[in-house]
Amino acid sequence: MYYLHEYSSVPRAGVIGVHLVLLTLAVGAMVTAYRQSYRPARPLALAIWFLGTGVLTLFAVIKGGQFPATARPFIYGYIAFIWAVLAFGVCLTFMRGRIPSDQLESRGIGRQVFAALGMVLSLGLVIALLLPAVPHAGEAARRTECRNRLKKIGLAFRNFEEAKSTFPGSRNGDPPHSWRTAILPYLDQSELYEKYDFTTDWDSTGNEPVARTPVRFYQCPSREHLHVNKLTRDEQGRYYSHCAMIDGPGTVGTGVRSGEIDDGTSSTMLIVEACGLDIVWTEPRDVNVETQPAGINLPSPTPGLSPGWASSHHRGGVQVLLADGSVRFISEKIDPQTLKSMTTISGNDALGDF
């Protein structure tokens, strides 16, 4: 399954492989330290231990680079810890020359070291099992914030309709401009709205500073969390919008009043997450249901992109703003016909579960 939330996906077999390698490294380091506490290791034995550990470490580092950025510090830190344990075992070799063997055995240094390392490494593995819950908790908070931002956009649409007697269309005026610039005053962004020149093209030199100014309501917190500039801005430093309007014949993108939505505002999509389209937020471009493939989080040969109608960095689906101002999470497994039915305003389609 393809997910935008992971800039490069990791197959389940790769995840299991990395865990097995880490476990092998931990056990190997413990055995080495235990053996070193009793007798000096032969040079060949040490060479084999370090060569084997080096190969496994290289594998773990390569695979670890494919994991999300938030998981890498733990993987690399744990590898460094294992090497420290291995080095500690080698240091015990030099202790052998300073402490008589009978004292080593009588004091039970080997067993003490083995027990201590076992406890520490076991604790490390327990932490490894618990840590994945921390990113999930953080993602839940980011998903809630994303929902709240979409609700703010929905409220701005309602206020725009009260003032103008219609929803903004996906393209407004001549030259055309985006709905995202049209509703700025209703998002408490009047100052930025005044800086935008509606008499010139959206990508004119005069409008460049506005495009380089982020508007948090158009940004998904989960994408911001990745801290990868090329995911949030283009080469000119203009910020992408992570949401887009449903556009095409018979959709809200044509600019309609809420009373004209015969299919019901509670079942008609107005705005969807579209992180995979890389739309500059001032650009009058949205989701065209006629030319783009229907689907959510559709795969793409380019990491971070998705050509479908909706795409997000949330696992399993996307959040959509309905025409009544409510926000729903739509599964990427939704029936395509149901998804299509949610884009029309007067299709009189039978709507399935979503």
GROMACS .gro file of C-alpha atoms in nm:
model
  354
    1MET     CA    1   0.000   0.000   0.000
    2TYR     CA    2   0.128   0.346  -0.091
    3TYR     CA    3   0.123   0.617   0.176
    4LEU     CA    4   0.220   0.979   0.135
    5HIS     CA    5   0.285   1.005   0.510
    6GLU     CA    6   0.609   0.813   0.464
    7TYR     CA    7   0.831   0.993   0.218
    8SER     CA    8   0.978   0.653   0.126
    9SER     CA    9   0.778   0.347   0.219
   10VAL     CA   10   0.940   0.048   0.390
   11PRO     CA   11   0.811  -0.303   0.311
   12ARG     CA   12   0.700  -0.505   0.611
   13ALA     CA   13   0.975  -0.760   0.538
   14GLY     CA   14   1.229  -0.477   0.567
   15VAL     CA   15   1.094  -0.374   0.907
   16ILE     CA   16   1.115  -0.731   1.036
   17GLY     CA   17   1.466  -0.764   0.891
   18VAL     CA   18   1.593  -0.455   1.071
   19HIS     CA   19   1.450  -0.575   1.402
   20LEU     CA   20   1.613  -0.916   1.357
   21VAL     CA   21   1.946  -0.753   1.276
   22LEU     CA   22   1.926  -0.531   1.584
   23LEU     CA   23   1.844  -0.834   1.798
   24THR     CA   24   2.133  -1.029   1.645
   25LEU     CA   25   2.370  -0.741   1.713
   26ALA     CA   26   2.252  -0.718   2.073
   27VAL     CA   27   2.295  -1.092   2.138
   28GLY     CA   28   2.633  -1.091   1.965
   29ALA     CA   29   2.755  -0.802   2.175
   30MET     CA   30   2.639  -0.973   2.495
   31VAL     CA   31   2.811  -1.302   2.406
   32THR     CA   32   3.132  -1.121   2.316
   33ALA     CA   33   3.135  -0.926   2.641
   34TYR     CA   34   3.063  -1.244   2.838
   35ARG     CA   35   3.346  -1.434   2.671
   36GLN     CA   36   3.589  -1.149   2.715
   37SER     CA   37   3.519  -1.139   3.089
   38TYR     CA   38   3.662  -1.491   3.129
   39ARG     CA   39   3.946  -1.521   2.883
   40PRO     CA   40   4.124  -1.311   2.624
   41ALA     CA   41   3.989  -1.355   2.275
   42ARG     CA   42   4.216  -1.466   1.997
   43PRO     CA   43   4.288  -1.205   1.727
   44LEU     CA   44   4.105  -1.414   1.467
   45ALA     CA   45   3.797  -1.440   1.688
   46LEU     CA   46   3.795  -1.064   1.746
   47ALA     CA   47   3.833  -1.002   1.373
   48ILE     CA   48   3.538  -1.230   1.296
   49TRP     CA   49   3.322  -1.064   1.562
   50PHE     CA   50   3.396  -0.713   1.436
   51LEU     CA   51   3.362  -0.807   1.068
   52GLY     CA   52   3.028  -0.978   1.128
   53THR     CA   53   2.903  -0.690   1.341
   54GLY     CA   54   3.020  -0.440   1.077
   55VAL     CA   55   2.830  -0.617   0.799
   56LEU     CA   56   2.511  -0.637   1.005
   57THR     CA   57   2.550  -0.273   1.109
   58LEU     CA   58   2.588  -0.166   0.746
   59PHE     CA   59   2.268  -0.353   0.658
   60ALA     CA   60   2.078  -0.191   0.947
   61VAL     CA   61   2.204   0.156   0.855
   62ILE     CA   62   2.101   0.118   0.490
   63LYS     CA   63   1.757  -0.014   0.582
   64GLY     CA   64   1.724   0.242   0.861
   65GLY     CA   65   1.765   0.519   0.604
   66GLN     CA   66   1.439   0.405   0.444
   67PHE     CA   67   1.244   0.453   0.766
   68PRO     CA   68   1.057   0.777   0.847
   69ALA     CA   69   1.288   1.047   0.983
   70THR     CA   70   1.129   1.024   1.328
   71ALA     CA   71   1.235   0.659   1.368
   72ARG     CA   72   1.595   0.690   1.252
   73PRO     CA   73   1.751   0.845   1.566
   74PHE     CA   74   1.648   0.543   1.774
   75ILE     CA   75   1.773   0.292   1.516
   76TYR     CA   76   2.112   0.459   1.480
   77GLY     CA   77   2.137   0.525   1.853
   78TYR     CA   78   2.071   0.163   1.934
   79ILE     CA   79   2.335   0.051   1.685
   80ALA     CA   80   2.585   0.287   1.847
   81PHE     CA   81   2.493   0.146   2.188
   82ILE     CA   82   2.554  -0.210   2.067
   83TRP     CA   83   2.897  -0.113   1.940
   84ALA     CA   84   2.970   0.043   2.279
   85VAL     CA   85   2.878  -0.286   2.448
   86LEU     CA   86   3.100  -0.474   2.206
   87ALA     CA   87   3.390  -0.239   2.278
   88PHE     CA   88   3.331  -0.286   2.650
   89GLY     CA   89   3.366  -0.659   2.605
   90VAL     CA   90   3.697  -0.611   2.427
   91CYS     CA   91   3.817  -0.386   2.707
   92LEU     CA   92   3.763  -0.673   2.946
   93THR     CA   93   4.039  -0.854   2.758
   94PHE     CA   94   4.290  -0.605   2.890
   95MET     CA   95   4.153  -0.653   3.241
   96ARG     CA   96   4.252  -1.016   3.206
   97GLY     CA   97   4.616  -0.918   3.211
   98ARG     CA   98   4.576  -0.713   3.528
   99ILE     CA   99   4.346  -0.936   3.740
  100PRO     CA  100   4.437  -1.300   3.817
  101SER     CA  101   4.202  -1.557   3.671
  102ASP     CA  102   4.109  -1.702   4.012
  103GLN     CA  103   3.994  -1.357   4.126
  104LEU     CA  104   3.793  -1.310   3.807
  105GLU     CA  105   3.615  -1.638   3.858
  106SER     CA  106   3.569  -1.600   4.234
  107ARG     CA  107   3.419  -1.258   4.192
  108GLY     CA  108   3.186  -1.384   3.919
  109ILE     CA  109   3.269  -1.085   3.703
  110GLY     CA  110   3.161  -1.268   3.389
  111ARG     CA  111   2.821  -1.354   3.526
  112GLN     CA  112   2.776  -1.003   3.668
  113VAL     CA  113   2.864  -0.842   3.337
  114PHE     CA  114   2.638  -1.081   3.147
  115ALA     CA  115   2.347  -1.012   3.384
  116ALA     CA  116   2.396  -0.635   3.368
  117LEU     CA  117   2.422  -0.627   2.990
  118GLY     CA  118   2.120  -0.854   2.961
  119MET     CA  119   1.912  -0.614   3.168
  120VAL     CA  120   2.028  -0.309   2.973
  121LEU     CA  121   1.976  -0.465   2.632
  122SER     CA  122   1.639  -0.605   2.731
  123LEU     CA  123   1.536  -0.259   2.847
  124GLY     CA  124   1.648  -0.123   2.512
  125LEU     CA  125   1.434  -0.373   2.325
  126VAL     CA  126   1.133  -0.290   2.544
  127ILE     CA  127   1.184   0.077   2.464
  128ALA     CA  128   1.204  -0.015   2.096
  129LEU     CA  129   0.863  -0.178   2.122
  130LEU     CA  130   0.708   0.115   2.308
  131LEU     CA  131   0.851   0.400   2.100
  132PRO     CA  132   0.626   0.343   1.795
  133ALA     CA  133   0.330   0.442   2.013
  134VAL     CA  134   0.478   0.791   2.059
  135PRO     CA  135   0.471   0.887   1.689
  136HIS     CA  136   0.117   0.748   1.663
  137ALA     CA  137   0.006   0.972   1.950
  138GLY     CA  138   0.170   1.271   1.782
  139GLU     CA  139   0.004   1.186   1.452
  140ALA     CA  140  -0.337   1.174   1.622
  141ALA     CA  141  -0.283   1.529   1.747
  142ARG     CA  142  -0.168   1.647   1.404
  143ARG     CA  143  -0.469   1.485   1.240
  144THR     CA  144  -0.699   1.668   1.483
  145GLU     CA  145  -0.527   1.997   1.404
  146CYS     CA  146  -0.564   1.926   1.033
  147ARG     CA  147  -0.936   1.870   1.085
  148ASN     CA  148  -0.967   2.200   1.274
  149ARG     CA  149  -0.793   2.390   0.995
  150LEU     CA  150  -1.034   2.246   0.740
  151LYS     CA  151  -1.325   2.349   0.961
  152LYS     CA  152  -1.189   2.705   0.961
  153ILE     CA  153  -1.185   2.697   0.582
  154GLY     CA  154  -1.545   2.573   0.586
  155LEU     CA  155  -1.645   2.863   0.810
  156ALA     CA  156  -1.467   3.103   0.576
  157PHE     CA  157  -1.672   2.964   0.284
  158ARG     CA  158  -1.993   3.021   0.479
  159ASN     CA  159  -1.897   3.380   0.560
  160PHE     CA  160  -1.794   3.439   0.199
  161GLU     CA  161  -2.134   3.313   0.083
  162GLU     CA  162  -2.313   3.545   0.325
  163ALA     CA  163  -2.118   3.840   0.188
  164LYS     CA  164  -2.121   3.746  -0.182
  165SER     CA  165  -2.433   3.525  -0.203
  166THR     CA  166  -2.229   3.241  -0.351
  167PHE     CA  167  -1.936   3.015  -0.278
  168PRO     CA  168  -1.613   3.117  -0.452
  169GLY     CA  169  -1.532   2.910  -0.758
  170SER     CA  170  -1.205   2.732  -0.814
  171ARG     CA  171  -1.106   3.008  -1.058
  172ASN     CA  172  -1.231   3.361  -1.002
  173GLY     CA  173  -1.194   3.681  -1.206
  174ASP     CA  174  -0.988   3.770  -1.511
  175PRO     CA  175  -0.702   3.691  -1.495
  176PRO     CA  176  -0.815   3.390  -1.291
  177HIS     CA  177  -0.728   3.365  -0.923
  178SER     CA  178  -0.768   3.090  -0.667
  179TRP     CA  179  -1.040   3.056  -0.407
  180ARG     CA  180  -0.756   3.040  -0.155
  181THR     CA  181  -0.676   3.405  -0.216
  182ALA     CA  182  -1.044   3.502  -0.237
  183ILE     CA  183  -1.129   3.385   0.116
  184LEU     CA  184  -0.820   3.529   0.288
  185PRO     CA  185  -1.018   3.809   0.462
  186TYR     CA  186  -1.244   3.544   0.617
  187LEU     CA  187  -0.941   3.363   0.760
  188ASP     CA  188  -0.816   3.677   0.938
  189GLN     CA  189  -0.562   3.731   0.662
  190SER     CA  190  -0.680   4.071   0.539
  191GLU     CA  191  -0.329   4.216   0.541
  192LEU     CA  192  -0.203   3.940   0.310
  193TYR     CA  193  -0.513   3.983   0.093
  194GLU     CA  194  -0.433   4.352   0.043
  195LYS     CA  195  -0.082   4.264  -0.074
  196TYR     CA  196  -0.212   4.037  -0.349
  197ASP     CA  197  -0.258   4.203  -0.690
  198PHE     CA  198  -0.574   4.066  -0.853
  199THR     CA  199  -0.508   4.265  -1.171
  200THR     CA  200  -0.206   4.053  -1.265
  201ASP     CA  201  -0.148   3.680  -1.301
  202TRP     CA  202  -0.114   3.471  -0.986
  203ASP     CA  203   0.252   3.393  -1.069
  204SER     CA  204   0.351   3.749  -1.159
  205THR     CA  205   0.658   3.904  -0.998
  206GLY     CA  206   0.440   4.127  -0.783
  207ASN     CA  207   0.255   3.831  -0.635
  208GLU     CA  208   0.567   3.625  -0.562
  209PRO     CA  209   0.609   3.758  -0.203
  210VAL     CA  210   0.252   3.652  -0.122
  211ALA     CA  211   0.310   3.302  -0.259
  212ARG     CA  212   0.622   3.276  -0.041
  213THR     CA  213   0.416   3.354   0.269
  214PRO     CA  214   0.271   3.043   0.436
  215VAL     CA  215  -0.095   3.037   0.537
  216ARG     CA  216  -0.126   2.772   0.806
  217PHE     CA  217  -0.488   2.691   0.720
  218TYR     CA  218  -0.367   2.554   0.387
  219GLN     CA  219  -0.089   2.348   0.544
  220CYS     CA  220  -0.129   1.994   0.678
  221PRO     CA  221   0.051   1.954   1.014
  222SER     CA  222   0.146   1.597   0.926
  223ARG     CA  223   0.332   1.715   0.618
  224GLU     CA  224   0.495   2.003   0.805
  225HIS     CA  225   0.613   1.751   1.063
  226LEU     CA  226   0.835   1.582   0.805
  227HIS     CA  227   1.060   1.891   0.796
  228VAL     CA  228   1.141   1.837   0.429
  229ASN     CA  229   1.137   2.168   0.239
  230LYS     CA  230   1.069   2.008  -0.097
  231LEU     CA  231   0.745   1.871   0.048
  232THR     CA  232   0.615   2.215   0.148
  233ARG     CA  233   0.769   2.457  -0.107
  234ASP     CA  234   0.869   2.463  -0.471
  235GLU     CA  235   1.208   2.562  -0.610
  236GLN     CA  236   1.110   2.931  -0.600
  237GLY     CA  237   1.021   2.913  -0.231
  238ARG     CA  238   0.647   2.934  -0.292
  239TYR     CA  239   0.441   2.735  -0.044
  240TYR     CA  240   0.223   2.449  -0.156
  241SER     CA  241  -0.139   2.415  -0.055
  242HIS     CA  242  -0.224   2.079   0.097
  243CYS     CA  243  -0.593   2.117   0.017
  244ALA     CA  244  -0.784   2.168  -0.306
  245MET     CA  245  -1.140   2.226  -0.424
  246ILE     CA  246  -1.339   1.969  -0.616
  247ASP     CA  247  -1.361   2.110  -0.968
  248GLY     CA  248  -1.527   2.013  -1.294
  249PRO     CA  249  -1.874   2.023  -1.452
  250GLY     CA  250  -2.151   1.974  -1.198
  251THR     CA  251  -1.927   2.033  -0.896
  252VAL     CA  252  -1.891   2.307  -0.636
  253GLY     CA  253  -1.587   2.433  -0.824
  254THR     CA  254  -1.809   2.613  -1.074
  255GLY     CA  255  -1.913   2.859  -0.803
  256VAL     CA  256  -2.255   2.780  -0.657
  257ARG     CA  257  -2.479   2.871  -0.367
  258SER     CA  258  -2.529   2.616  -0.094
  259GLY     CA  259  -2.900   2.608  -0.180
  260GLU     CA  260  -2.814   2.483  -0.529
  261ILE     CA  261  -2.653   2.165  -0.397
  262ASP     CA  262  -2.946   1.930  -0.458
  263ASP     CA  263  -2.756   1.620  -0.348
  264GLY     CA  264  -2.729   1.766   0.001
  265THR     CA  265  -2.448   1.969   0.156
  266SER     CA  266  -2.374   1.694   0.407
  267SER     CA  267  -2.278   1.448   0.134
  268THR     CA  268  -2.107   1.674  -0.120
  269MET     CA  269  -1.733   1.729  -0.107
  270LEU     CA  270  -1.613   2.087  -0.113
  271ILE     CA  271  -1.244   2.067  -0.022
  272VAL     CA  272  -1.016   1.764  -0.006
  273GLU     CA  273  -0.663   1.706   0.111
  274ALA     CA  274  -0.442   1.697  -0.197
  275CYS     CA  275  -0.085   1.687  -0.068
  276GLY     CA  276   0.027   1.480  -0.365
  277LEU     CA  277  -0.052   1.744  -0.630
  278ASP     CA  278   0.203   2.009  -0.528
  279ILE     CA  279  -0.026   2.307  -0.592
  280VAL     CA  280   0.115   2.647  -0.500
  281TRP     CA  281  -0.141   2.799  -0.266
  282THR     CA  282  -0.201   3.107  -0.483
  283GLU     CA  283  -0.228   2.897  -0.800
  284PRO     CA  284  -0.581   2.865  -0.949
  285ARG     CA  285  -0.552   2.489  -0.986
  286ASP     CA  286  -0.750   2.223  -0.803
  287VAL     CA  287  -0.879   1.866  -0.836
  288ASN     CA  288  -1.031   1.820  -1.182
  289VAL     CA  289  -1.264   1.521  -1.166
  290GLU     CA  290  -1.273   1.498  -1.546
  291THR     CA  291  -0.901   1.470  -1.613
  292GLN     CA  292  -0.759   1.315  -1.296
  293PRO     CA  293  -0.796   0.950  -1.193
  294ALA     CA  294  -1.055   0.881  -0.924
  295GLY     CA  295  -0.901   0.749  -0.605
  296ILE     CA  296  -0.735   0.831  -0.276
  297ASN     CA  297  -0.360   0.805  -0.213
  298LEU     CA  298  -0.301   0.660  -0.558
  299PRO     CA  299   0.057   0.545  -0.626
  300SER     CA  300   0.306   0.751  -0.822
  301PRO     CA  301   0.658   0.681  -0.950
  302THR     CA  302   0.768   1.002  -0.777
  303PRO     CA  303   0.788   0.980  -0.394
  304GLY     CA  304   0.554   1.223  -0.222
  305LEU     CA  305   0.324   1.269  -0.522
  306SER     CA  306  -0.015   1.119  -0.601
  307PRO     CA  307  -0.223   1.190  -0.915
  308GLY     CA  308  -0.564   1.102  -0.767
  309TRP     CA  309  -0.845   1.318  -0.644
  310ALA     CA  310  -0.727   1.317  -0.285
  311SER     CA  311  -0.402   1.239  -0.104
  312SER     CA  312  -0.265   1.294   0.244
  313HIS     CA  313   0.004   1.204   0.496
  314HIS     CA  314  -0.252   1.036   0.721
  315ARG     CA  315  -0.246   0.659   0.718
  316GLY     CA  316  -0.544   0.495   0.553
  317GLY     CA  317  -0.722   0.789   0.393
  318VAL     CA  318  -0.780   1.163   0.378
  319GLN     CA  319  -0.986   1.430   0.547
  320VAL     CA  320  -1.245   1.613   0.340
  321LEU     CA  321  -1.450   1.925   0.401
  322LEU     CA  322  -1.815   1.879   0.307
  323ALA     CA  323  -2.032   2.161   0.180
  324ASP     CA  324  -2.215   2.187   0.514
  325GLY     CA  325  -1.888   2.275   0.690
  326SER     CA  326  -1.831   1.938   0.854
  327VAL     CA  327  -1.510   1.738   0.814
  328ARG     CA  328  -1.502   1.364   0.755
  329PHE     CA  329  -1.218   1.114   0.727
  330ILE     CA  330  -1.262   0.912   0.407
  331SER     CA  331  -1.096   0.573   0.374
  332GLU     CA  332  -0.873   0.514   0.074
  333LYS     CA  333  -1.070   0.189   0.028
  334ILE     CA  334  -1.392   0.376  -0.045
  335ASP     CA  335  -1.593   0.246  -0.338
  336PRO     CA  336  -1.498   0.454  -0.647
  337GLN     CA  337  -1.862   0.504  -0.742
  338THR     CA  338  -1.940   0.642  -0.397
  339LEU     CA  339  -1.642   0.876  -0.425
  340LYS     CA  340  -1.765   1.002  -0.762
  341SER     CA  341  -2.115   1.054  -0.624
  342MET     CA  342  -1.975   1.281  -0.354
  343THR     CA  343  -1.831   1.523  -0.612
  344THR     CA  344  -2.155   1.619  -0.786
  345ILE     CA  345  -2.406   1.875  -0.665
  346SER     CA  346  -2.711   1.749  -0.860
  347GLY     CA  347  -2.628   1.395  -0.964
  348ASN     CA  348  -2.910   1.231  -0.770
  349ASP     CA  349  -2.672   0.937  -0.716
  350ALA     CA  350  -2.728   0.667  -0.459
  351LEU     CA  351  -2.464   0.730  -0.196
  352GLY     CA  352  -2.302   0.428  -0.029
  353ASP     CA  353  -2.116   0.416   0.299
  354PHE     CA  354  -1.816   0.642   0.338
   0.00000   0.00000   0.00000
